[in-house]
PDB file of C-alpha atoms and ligand atoms in Angstrom:
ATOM      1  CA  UNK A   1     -67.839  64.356  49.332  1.00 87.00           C
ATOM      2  CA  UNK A   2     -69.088  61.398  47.390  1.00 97.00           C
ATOM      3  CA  UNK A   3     -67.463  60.284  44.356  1.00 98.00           C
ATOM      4  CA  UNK A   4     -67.796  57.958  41.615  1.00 98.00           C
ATOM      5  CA  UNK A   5     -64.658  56.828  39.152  1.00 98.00           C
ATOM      6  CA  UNK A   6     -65.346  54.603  36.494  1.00 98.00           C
ATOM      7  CA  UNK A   7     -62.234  53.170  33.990  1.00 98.00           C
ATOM      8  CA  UNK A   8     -60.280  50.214  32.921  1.00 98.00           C
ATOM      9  CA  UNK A   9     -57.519  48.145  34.492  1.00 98.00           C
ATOM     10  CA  UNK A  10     -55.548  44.997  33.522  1.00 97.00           C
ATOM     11  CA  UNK A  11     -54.815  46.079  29.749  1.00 96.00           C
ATOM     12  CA  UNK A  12     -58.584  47.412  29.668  1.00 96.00           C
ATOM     13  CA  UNK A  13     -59.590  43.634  30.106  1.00 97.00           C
ATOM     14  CA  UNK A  14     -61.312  44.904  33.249  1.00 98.00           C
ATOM     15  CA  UNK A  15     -64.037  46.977  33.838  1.00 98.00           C
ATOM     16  CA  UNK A  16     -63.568  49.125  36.998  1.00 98.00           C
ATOM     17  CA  UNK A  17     -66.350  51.608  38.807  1.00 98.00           C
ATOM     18  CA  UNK A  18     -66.056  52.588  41.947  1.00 98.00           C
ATOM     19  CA  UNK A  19     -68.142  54.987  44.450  1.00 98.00           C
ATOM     20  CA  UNK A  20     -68.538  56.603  47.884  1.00 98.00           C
ATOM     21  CA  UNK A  21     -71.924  57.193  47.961  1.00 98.00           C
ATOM     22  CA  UNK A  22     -72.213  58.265  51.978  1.00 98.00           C
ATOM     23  CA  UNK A  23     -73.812  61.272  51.416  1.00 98.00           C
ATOM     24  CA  UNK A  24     -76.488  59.890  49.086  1.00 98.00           C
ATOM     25  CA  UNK A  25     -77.310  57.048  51.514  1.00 98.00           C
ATOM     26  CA  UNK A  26     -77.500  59.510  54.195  1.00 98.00           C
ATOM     27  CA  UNK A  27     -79.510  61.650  52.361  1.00 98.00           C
ATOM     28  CA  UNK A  28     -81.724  58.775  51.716  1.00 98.00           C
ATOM     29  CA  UNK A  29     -82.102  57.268  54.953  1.00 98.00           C
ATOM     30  CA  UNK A  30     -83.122  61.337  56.295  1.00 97.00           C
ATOM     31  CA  UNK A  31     -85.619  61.914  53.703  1.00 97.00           C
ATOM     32  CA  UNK A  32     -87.279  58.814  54.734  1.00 97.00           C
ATOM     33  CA  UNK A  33     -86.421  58.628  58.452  1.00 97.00           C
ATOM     34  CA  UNK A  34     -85.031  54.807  57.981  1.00 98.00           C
ATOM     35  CA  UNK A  35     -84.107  52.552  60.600  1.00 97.00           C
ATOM     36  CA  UNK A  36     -80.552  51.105  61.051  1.00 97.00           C
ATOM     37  CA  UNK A  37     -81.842  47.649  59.129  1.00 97.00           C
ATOM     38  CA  UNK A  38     -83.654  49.744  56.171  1.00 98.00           C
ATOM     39  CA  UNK A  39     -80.503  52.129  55.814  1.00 98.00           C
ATOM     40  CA  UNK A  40     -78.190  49.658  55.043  1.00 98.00           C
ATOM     41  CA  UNK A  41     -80.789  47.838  52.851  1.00 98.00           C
ATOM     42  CA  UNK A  42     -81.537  50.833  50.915  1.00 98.00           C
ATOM     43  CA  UNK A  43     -77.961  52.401  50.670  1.00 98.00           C
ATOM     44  CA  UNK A  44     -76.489  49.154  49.182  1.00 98.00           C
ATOM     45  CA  UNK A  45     -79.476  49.352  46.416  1.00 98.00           C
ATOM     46  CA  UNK A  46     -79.231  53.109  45.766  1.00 98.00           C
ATOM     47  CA  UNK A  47     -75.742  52.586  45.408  1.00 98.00           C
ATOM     48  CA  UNK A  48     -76.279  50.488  42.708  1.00 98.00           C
ATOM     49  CA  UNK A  49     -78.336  53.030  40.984  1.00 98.00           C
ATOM     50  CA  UNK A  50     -76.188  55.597  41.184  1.00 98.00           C
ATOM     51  CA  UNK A  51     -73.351  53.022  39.792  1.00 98.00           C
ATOM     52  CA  UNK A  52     -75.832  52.386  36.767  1.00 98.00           C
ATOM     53  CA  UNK A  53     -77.223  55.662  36.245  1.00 98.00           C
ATOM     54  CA  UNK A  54     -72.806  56.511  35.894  1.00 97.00           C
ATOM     55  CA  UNK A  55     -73.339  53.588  32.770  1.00 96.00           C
ATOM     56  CA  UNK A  56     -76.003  55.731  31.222  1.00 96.00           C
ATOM     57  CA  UNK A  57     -75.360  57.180  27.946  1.00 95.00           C
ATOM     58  CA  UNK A  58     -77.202  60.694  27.732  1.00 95.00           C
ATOM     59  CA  UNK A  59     -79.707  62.567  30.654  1.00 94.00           C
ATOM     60  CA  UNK A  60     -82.483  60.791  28.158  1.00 94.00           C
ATOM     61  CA  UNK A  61     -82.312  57.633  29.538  1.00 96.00           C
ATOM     62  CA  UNK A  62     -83.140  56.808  33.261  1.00 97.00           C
ATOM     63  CA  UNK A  63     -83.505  52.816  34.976  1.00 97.00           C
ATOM     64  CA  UNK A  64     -85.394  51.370  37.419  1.00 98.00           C
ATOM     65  CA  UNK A  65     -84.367  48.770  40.296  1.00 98.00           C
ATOM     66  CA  UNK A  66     -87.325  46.740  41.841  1.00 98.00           C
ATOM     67  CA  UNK A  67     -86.312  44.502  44.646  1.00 98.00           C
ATOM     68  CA  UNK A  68     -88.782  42.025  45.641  1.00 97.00           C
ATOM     69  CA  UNK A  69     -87.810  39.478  48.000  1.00 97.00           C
ATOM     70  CA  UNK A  70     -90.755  39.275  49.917  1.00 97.00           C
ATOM     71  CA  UNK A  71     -88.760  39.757  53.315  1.00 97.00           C
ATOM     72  CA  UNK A  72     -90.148  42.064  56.589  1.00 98.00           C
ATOM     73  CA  UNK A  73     -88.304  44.987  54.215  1.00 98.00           C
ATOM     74  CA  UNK A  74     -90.853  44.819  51.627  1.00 98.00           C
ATOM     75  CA  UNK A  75     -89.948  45.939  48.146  1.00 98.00           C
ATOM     76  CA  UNK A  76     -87.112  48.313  47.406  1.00 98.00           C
ATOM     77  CA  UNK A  77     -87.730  50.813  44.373  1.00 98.00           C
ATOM     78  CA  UNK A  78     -84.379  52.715  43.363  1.00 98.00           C
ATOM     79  CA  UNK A  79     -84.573  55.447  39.899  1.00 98.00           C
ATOM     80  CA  UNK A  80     -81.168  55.481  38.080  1.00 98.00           C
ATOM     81  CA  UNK A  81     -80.209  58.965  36.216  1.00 97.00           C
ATOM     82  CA  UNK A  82     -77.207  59.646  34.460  1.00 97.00           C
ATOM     83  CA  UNK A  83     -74.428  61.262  35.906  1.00 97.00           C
ATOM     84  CA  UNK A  84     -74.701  58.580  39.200  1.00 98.00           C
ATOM     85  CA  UNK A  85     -78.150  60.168  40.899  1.00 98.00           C
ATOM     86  CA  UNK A  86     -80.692  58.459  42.140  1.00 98.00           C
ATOM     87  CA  UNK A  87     -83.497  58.146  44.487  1.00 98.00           C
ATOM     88  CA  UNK A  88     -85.241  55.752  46.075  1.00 98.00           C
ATOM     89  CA  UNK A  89     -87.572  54.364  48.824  1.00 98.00           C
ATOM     90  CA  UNK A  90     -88.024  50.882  51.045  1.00 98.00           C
ATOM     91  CA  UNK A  91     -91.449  49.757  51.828  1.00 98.00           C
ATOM     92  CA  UNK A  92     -90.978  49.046  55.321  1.00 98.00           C
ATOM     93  CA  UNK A  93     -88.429  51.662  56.357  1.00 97.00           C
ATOM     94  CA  UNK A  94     -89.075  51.356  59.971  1.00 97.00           C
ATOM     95  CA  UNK A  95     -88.322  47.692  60.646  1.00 98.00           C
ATOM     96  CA  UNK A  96     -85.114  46.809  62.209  1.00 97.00           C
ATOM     97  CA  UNK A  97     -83.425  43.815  63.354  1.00 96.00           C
ATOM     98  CA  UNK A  98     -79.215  43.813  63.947  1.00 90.00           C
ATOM     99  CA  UNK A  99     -78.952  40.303  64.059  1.00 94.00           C
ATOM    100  CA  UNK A 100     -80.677  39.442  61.030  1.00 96.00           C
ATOM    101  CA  UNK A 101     -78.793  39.575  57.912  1.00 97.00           C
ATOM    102  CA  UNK A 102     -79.311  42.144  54.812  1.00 97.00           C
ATOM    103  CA  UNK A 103     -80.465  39.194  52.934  1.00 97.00           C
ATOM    104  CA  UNK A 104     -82.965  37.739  55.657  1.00 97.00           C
ATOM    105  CA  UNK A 105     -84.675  41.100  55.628  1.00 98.00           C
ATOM    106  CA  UNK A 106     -85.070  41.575  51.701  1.00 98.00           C
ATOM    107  CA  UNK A 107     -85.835  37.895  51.455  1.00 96.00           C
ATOM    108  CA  UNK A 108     -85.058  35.490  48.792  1.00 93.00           C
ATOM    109  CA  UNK A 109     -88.139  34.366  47.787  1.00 94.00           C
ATOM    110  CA  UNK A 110     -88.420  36.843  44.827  1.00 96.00           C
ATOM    111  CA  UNK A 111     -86.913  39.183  41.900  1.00 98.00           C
ATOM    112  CA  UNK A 112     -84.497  41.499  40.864  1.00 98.00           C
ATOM    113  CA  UNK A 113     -86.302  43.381  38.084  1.00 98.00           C
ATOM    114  CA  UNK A 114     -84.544  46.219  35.983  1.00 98.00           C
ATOM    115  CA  UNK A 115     -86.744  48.231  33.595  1.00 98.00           C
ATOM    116  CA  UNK A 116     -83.920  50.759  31.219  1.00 96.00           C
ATOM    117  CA  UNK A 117     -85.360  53.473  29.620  1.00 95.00           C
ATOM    118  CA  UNK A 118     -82.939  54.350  26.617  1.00 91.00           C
ATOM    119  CA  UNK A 119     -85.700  57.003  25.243  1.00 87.00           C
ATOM    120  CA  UNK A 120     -86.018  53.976  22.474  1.00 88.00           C
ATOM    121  CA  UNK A 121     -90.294  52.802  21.810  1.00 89.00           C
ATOM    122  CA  UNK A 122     -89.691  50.277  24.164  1.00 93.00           C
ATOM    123  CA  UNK A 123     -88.152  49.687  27.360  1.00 95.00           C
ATOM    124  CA  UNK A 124     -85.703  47.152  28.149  1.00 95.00           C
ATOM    125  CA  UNK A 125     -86.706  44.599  31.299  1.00 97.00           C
ATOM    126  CA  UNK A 126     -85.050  42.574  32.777  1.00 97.00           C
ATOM    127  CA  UNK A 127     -85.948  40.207  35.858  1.00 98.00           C
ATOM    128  CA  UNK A 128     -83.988  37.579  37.369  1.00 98.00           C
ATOM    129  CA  UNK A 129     -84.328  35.740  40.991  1.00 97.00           C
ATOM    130  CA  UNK A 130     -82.991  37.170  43.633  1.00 97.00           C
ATOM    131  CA  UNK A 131     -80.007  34.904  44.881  1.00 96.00           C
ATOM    132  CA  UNK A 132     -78.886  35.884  47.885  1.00 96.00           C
ATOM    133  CA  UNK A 133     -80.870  39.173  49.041  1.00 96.00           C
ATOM    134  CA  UNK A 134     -77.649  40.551  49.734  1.00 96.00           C
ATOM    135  CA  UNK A 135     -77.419  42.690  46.643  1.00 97.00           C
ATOM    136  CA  UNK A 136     -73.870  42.782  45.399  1.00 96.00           C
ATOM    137  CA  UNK A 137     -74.384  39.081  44.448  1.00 95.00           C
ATOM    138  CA  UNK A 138     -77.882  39.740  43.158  1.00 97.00           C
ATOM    139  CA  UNK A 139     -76.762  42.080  40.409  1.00 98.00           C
ATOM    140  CA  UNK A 140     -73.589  39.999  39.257  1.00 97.00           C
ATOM    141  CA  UNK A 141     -76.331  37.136  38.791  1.00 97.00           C
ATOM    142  CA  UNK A 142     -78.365  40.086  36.770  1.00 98.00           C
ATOM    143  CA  UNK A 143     -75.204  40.901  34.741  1.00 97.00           C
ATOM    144  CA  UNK A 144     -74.469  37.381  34.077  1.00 96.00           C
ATOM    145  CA  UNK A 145     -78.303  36.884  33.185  1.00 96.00           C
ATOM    146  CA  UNK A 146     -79.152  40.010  31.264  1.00 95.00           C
ATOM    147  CA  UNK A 147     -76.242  41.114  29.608  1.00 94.00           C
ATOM    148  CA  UNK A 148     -73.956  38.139  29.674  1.00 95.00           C
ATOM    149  CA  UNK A 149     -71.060  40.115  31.521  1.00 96.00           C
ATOM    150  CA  UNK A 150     -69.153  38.110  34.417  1.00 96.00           C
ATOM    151  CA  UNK A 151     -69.072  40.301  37.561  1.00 96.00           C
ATOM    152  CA  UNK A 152     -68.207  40.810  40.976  1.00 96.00           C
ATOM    153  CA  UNK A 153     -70.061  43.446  43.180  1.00 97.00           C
ATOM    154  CA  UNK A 154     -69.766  44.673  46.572  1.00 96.00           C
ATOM    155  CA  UNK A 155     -72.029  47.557  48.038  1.00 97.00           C
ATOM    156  CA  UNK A 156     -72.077  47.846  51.329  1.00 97.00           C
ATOM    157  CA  UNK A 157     -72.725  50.411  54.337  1.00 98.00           C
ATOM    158  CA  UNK A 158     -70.626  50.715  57.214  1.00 97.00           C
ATOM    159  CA  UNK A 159     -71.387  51.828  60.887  1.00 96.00           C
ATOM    160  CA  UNK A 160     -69.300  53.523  63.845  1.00 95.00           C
ATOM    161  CA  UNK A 161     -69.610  52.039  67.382  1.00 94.00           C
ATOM    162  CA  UNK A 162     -71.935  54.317  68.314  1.00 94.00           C
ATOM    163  CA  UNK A 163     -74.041  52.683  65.256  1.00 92.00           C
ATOM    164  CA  UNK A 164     -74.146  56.145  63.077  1.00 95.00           C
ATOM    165  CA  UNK A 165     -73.758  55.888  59.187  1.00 97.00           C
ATOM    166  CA  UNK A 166     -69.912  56.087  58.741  1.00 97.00           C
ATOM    167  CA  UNK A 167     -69.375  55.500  55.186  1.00 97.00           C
ATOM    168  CA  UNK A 168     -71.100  53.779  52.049  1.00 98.00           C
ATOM    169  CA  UNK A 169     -69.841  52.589  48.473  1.00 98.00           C
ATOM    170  CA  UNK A 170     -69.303  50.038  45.782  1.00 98.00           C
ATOM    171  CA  UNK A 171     -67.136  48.281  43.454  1.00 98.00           C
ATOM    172  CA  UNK A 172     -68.023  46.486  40.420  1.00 98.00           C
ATOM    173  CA  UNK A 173     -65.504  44.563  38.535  1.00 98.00           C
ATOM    174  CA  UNK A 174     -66.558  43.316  35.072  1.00 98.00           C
ATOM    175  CA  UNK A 175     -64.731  41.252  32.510  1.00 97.00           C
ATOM    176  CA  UNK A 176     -64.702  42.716  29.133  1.00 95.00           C
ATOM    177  CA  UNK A 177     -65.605  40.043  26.141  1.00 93.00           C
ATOM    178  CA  UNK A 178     -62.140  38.516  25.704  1.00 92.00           C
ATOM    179  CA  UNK A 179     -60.372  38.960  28.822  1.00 95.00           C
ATOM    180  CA  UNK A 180     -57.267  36.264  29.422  1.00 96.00           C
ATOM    181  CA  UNK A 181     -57.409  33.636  31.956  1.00 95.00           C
ATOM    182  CA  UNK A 182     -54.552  35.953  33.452  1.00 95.00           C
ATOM    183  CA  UNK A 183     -56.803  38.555  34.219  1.00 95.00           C
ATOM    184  CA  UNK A 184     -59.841  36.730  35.074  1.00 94.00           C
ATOM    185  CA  UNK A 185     -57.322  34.988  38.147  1.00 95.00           C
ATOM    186  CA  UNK A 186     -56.333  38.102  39.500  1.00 95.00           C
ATOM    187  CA  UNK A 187     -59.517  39.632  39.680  1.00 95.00           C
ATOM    188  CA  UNK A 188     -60.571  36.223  41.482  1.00 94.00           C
ATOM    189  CA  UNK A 189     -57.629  36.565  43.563  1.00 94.00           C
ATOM    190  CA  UNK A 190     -58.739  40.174  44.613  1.00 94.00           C
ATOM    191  CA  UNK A 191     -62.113  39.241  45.436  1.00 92.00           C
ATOM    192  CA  UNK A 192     -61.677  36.250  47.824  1.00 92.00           C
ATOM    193  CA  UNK A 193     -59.209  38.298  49.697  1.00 93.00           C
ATOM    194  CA  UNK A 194     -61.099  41.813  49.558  1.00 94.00           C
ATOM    195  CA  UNK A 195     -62.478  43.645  52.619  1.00 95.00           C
ATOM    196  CA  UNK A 196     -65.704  44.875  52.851  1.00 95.00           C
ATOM    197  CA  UNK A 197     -65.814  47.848  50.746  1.00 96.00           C
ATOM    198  CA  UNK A 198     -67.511  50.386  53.393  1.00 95.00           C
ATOM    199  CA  UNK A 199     -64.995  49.473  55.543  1.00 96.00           C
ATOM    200  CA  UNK A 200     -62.485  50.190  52.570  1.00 97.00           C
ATOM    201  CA  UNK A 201     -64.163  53.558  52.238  1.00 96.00           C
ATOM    202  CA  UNK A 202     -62.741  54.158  55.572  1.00 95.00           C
ATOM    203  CA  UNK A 203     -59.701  53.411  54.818  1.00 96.00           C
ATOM    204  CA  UNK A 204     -59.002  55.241  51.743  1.00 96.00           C
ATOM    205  CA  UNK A 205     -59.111  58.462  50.891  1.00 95.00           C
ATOM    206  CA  UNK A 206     -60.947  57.792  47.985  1.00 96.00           C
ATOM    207  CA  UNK A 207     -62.198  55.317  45.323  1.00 98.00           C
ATOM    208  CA  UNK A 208     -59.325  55.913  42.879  1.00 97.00           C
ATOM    209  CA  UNK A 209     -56.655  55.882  45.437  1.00 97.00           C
ATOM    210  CA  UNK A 210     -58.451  52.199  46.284  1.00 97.00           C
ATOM    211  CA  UNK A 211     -58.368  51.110  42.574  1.00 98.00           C
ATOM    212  CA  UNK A 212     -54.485  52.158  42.390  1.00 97.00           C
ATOM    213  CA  UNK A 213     -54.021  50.309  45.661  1.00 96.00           C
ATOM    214  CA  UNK A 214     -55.464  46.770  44.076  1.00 96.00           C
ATOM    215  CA  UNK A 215     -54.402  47.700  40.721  1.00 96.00           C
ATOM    216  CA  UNK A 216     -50.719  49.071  38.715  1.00 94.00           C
ATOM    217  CA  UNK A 217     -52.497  50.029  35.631  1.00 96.00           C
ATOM    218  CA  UNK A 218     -56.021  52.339  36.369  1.00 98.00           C
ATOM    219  CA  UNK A 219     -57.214  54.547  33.226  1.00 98.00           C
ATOM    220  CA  UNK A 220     -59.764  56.795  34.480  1.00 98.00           C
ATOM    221  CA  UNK A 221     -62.219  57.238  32.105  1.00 97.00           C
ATOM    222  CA  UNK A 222     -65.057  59.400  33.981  1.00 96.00           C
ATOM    223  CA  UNK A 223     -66.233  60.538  36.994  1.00 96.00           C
ATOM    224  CA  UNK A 224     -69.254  61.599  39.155  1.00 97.00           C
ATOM    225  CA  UNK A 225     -70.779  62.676  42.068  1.00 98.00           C
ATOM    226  CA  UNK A 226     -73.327  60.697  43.472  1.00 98.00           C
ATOM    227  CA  UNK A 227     -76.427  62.534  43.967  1.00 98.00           C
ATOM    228  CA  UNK A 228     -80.189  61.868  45.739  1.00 98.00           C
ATOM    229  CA  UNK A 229     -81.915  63.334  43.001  1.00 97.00           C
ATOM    230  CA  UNK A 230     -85.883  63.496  42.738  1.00 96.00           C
ATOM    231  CA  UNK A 231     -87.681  64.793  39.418  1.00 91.00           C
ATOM    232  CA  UNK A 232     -91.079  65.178  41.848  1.00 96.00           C
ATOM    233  CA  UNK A 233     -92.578  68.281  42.066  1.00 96.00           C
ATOM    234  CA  UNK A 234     -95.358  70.564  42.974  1.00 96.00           C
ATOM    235  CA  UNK A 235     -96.507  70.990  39.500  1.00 96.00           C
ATOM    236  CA  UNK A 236     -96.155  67.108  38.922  1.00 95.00           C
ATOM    237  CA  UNK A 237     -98.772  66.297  41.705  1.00 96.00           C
ATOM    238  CA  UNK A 238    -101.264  69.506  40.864  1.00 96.00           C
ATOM    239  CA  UNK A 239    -101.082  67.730  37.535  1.00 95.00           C
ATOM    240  CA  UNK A 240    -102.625  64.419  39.173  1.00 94.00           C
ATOM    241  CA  UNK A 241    -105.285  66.185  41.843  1.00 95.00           C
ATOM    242  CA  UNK A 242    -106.948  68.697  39.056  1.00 94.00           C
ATOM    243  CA  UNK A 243    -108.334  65.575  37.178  1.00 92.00           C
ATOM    244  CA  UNK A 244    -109.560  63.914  40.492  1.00 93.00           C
ATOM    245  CA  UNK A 245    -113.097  63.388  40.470  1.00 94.00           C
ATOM    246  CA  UNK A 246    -114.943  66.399  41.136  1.00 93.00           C
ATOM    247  CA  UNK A 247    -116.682  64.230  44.591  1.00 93.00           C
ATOM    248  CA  UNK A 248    -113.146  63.555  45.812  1.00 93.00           C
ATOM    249  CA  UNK A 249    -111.754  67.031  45.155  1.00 94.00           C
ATOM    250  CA  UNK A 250    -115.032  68.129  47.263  1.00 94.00           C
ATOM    251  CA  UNK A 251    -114.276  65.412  50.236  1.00 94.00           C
ATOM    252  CA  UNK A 252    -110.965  66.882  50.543  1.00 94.00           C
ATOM    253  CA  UNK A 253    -112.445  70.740  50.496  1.00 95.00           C
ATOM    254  CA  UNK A 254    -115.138  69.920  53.068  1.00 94.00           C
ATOM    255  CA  UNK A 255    -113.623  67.254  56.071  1.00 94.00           C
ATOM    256  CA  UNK A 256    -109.691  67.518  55.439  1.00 92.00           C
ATOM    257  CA  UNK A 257    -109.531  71.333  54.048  1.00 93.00           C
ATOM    258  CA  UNK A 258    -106.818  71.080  51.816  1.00 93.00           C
ATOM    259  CA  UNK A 259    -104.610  67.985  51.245  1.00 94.00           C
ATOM    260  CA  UNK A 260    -101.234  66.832  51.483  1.00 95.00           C
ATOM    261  CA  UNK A 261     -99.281  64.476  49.198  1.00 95.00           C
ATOM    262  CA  UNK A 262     -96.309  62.812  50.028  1.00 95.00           C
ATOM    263  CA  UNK A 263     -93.960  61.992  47.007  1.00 97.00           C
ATOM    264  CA  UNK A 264     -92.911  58.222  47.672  1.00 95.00           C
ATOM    265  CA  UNK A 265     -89.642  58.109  46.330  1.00 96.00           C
ATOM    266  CA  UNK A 266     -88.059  61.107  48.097  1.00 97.00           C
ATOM    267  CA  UNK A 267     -90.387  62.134  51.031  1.00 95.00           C
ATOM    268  CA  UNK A 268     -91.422  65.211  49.980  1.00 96.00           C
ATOM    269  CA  UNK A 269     -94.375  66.871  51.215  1.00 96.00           C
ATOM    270  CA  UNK A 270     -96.545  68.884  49.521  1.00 97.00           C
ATOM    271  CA  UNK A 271     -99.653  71.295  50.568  1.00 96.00           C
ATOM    272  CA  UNK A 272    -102.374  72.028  48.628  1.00 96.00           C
ATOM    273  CA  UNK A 273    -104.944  74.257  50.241  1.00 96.00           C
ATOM    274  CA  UNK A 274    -108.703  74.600  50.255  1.00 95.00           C
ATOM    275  CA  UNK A 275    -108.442  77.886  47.702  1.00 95.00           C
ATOM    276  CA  UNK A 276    -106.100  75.559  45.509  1.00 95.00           C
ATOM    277  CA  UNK A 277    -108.578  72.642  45.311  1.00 95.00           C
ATOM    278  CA  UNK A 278    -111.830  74.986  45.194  1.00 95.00           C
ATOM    279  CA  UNK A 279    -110.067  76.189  42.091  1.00 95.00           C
ATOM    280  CA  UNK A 280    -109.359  72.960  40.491  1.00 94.00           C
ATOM    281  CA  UNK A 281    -113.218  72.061  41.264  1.00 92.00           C
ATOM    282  CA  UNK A 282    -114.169  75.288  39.772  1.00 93.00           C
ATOM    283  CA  UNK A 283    -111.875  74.857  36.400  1.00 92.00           C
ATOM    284  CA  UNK A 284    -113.347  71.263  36.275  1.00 90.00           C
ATOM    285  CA  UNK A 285    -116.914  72.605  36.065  1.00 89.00           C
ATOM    286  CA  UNK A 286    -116.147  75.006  33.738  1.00 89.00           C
ATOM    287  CA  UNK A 287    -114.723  72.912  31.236  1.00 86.00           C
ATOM    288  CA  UNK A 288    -117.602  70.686  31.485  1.00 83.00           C
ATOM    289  CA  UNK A 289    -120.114  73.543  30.670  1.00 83.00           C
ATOM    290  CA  UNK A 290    -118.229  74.968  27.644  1.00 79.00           C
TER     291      UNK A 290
HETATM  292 ZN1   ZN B 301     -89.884  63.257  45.102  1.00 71.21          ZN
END
């Protein structure tokens, strides 16, 4: 199961959250039938958003991750909710290439844009360049950038030999205002020397057991389940078609009978048949005439 522990280590000098997040990049790479290339892509942004959404304060407030590195990915769009769900899509899910690196695909040539919604008049956004396209470095740039707050990240998403998903996650690592020189060596120390973390997902049973095994001092203060969570539904769309214009509605009727919508960010089909749409056409007319 997928888990995500967020606390303090180092005299609370440190930061700590850590997540498995397999499931969810499974989940993610099914809904939207990725390749190999757009999986990992993908899973190490969604990680992220489930990692921020776990940084959210109340179910108000929501974020969202636009990748834009102009690479043979396209752009990546990941939603952040609280309690670590998220959902998310890749432009070009289908292209793949193992030699090329993560950050060759997304490109470099663009932004990392995050737009938090904190149920406050306006939203927060914040866009920096994308440094590496390899994601874990992109955000610590973005926390540097937008919030001031030295980082290291590492999301990553790890493969068996026979190339199927075998495990997903990430570790962030931020130094809280005032942190000695002590503590900002050690945490240097561990990051030079650390393994990739989907292959540390593999090797421990689970991301608290990993943050006791580079850590003596690990104060847990919460923890989630990462989730692929999409607020799409039926309702949402029916919303959208009923105030199509009455030709369009009548197109649909009359050469495709019926229509189908397909909700970007999770997949999700959704049918709406000729009745449905002759209704919507005939609701239309009659407000017009009152
Ligand atoms: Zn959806």
């Amino acid at each position: 199961m997928d888990i995500l522990t967020r606390g303090t280590v180092l005299n609370e000098e440190v930061r700590v959250i850590c997540c498995r997040s397999t499931e969810l990049v499974r989940e993610a790479a099914r809904r939207h039938k990725l390749s190999r290339s757009a999986t990992t892509a993908l899973g190490r942004v969604i990680t992220m958003g489930a990692i921020m959404g776990s940084m959210l304060k109340t179910d108000k407030e929501k974020l969202e991750i636009t990748i834009d590195g102009k690479g043979p990915l396209g752009q990546i769009v990941v939603d952040g909710y609280y309690g670590a769900k998220a959902r998310g899509f890749v432009e070009n899910g289908n292209v793949d290439d193992p030699q090329a690196s993560i950050g060759q695909l997304i490109g470099t040539n663009g932004s990392l844009r995050v737009v938090k919604d904190l149920g406050m008049k306006q939203p927060f956004v914040s866009t920096v360049d994308l440094q590496s396209g390899e994601i874990g470095d992109d955000f610590a740039f973005y926390y540097m950038i937008s919030e001031q707050t030295p980082s290291a990240i590492s999301v990553g998403v790890g493969y068996d030999e026979k190339g199927n998903l075998a495990a997903a996650g990430g570790l962030v690592l931020q130094l809280m205002p005032g942190a000695t020189e002590e503590s900002i060596r050690i945490v240097e120390d561990i990051v030079r020397n650390i393994k990739p973390v989907s292959q540390l997902m593999m090797e421990y049973e689970s991301p608290e057991d990993l943050i006791n095994a580079l850590f003596d001092d690990y104060q847990e203060l919460g923890r989630e389940t990462p989730e692929f969570k999409c607020e799409c539904s039926r309702g949402k769309f029916a919303r959208i078609i009923r105030k199509l214009p009455a030709e369009d509605l009548q197109t649909m009727i009359d050469e495709d009978g019926g229509c189908e919508v397909v909700c970007k960010m999770c997949g999700k089909r959704y049918q709406f048949s000729k009745e449905t749409l002759e209704g919507y056409l005939t609701a239309q007319r009659a407000r017009k005439a009152s």
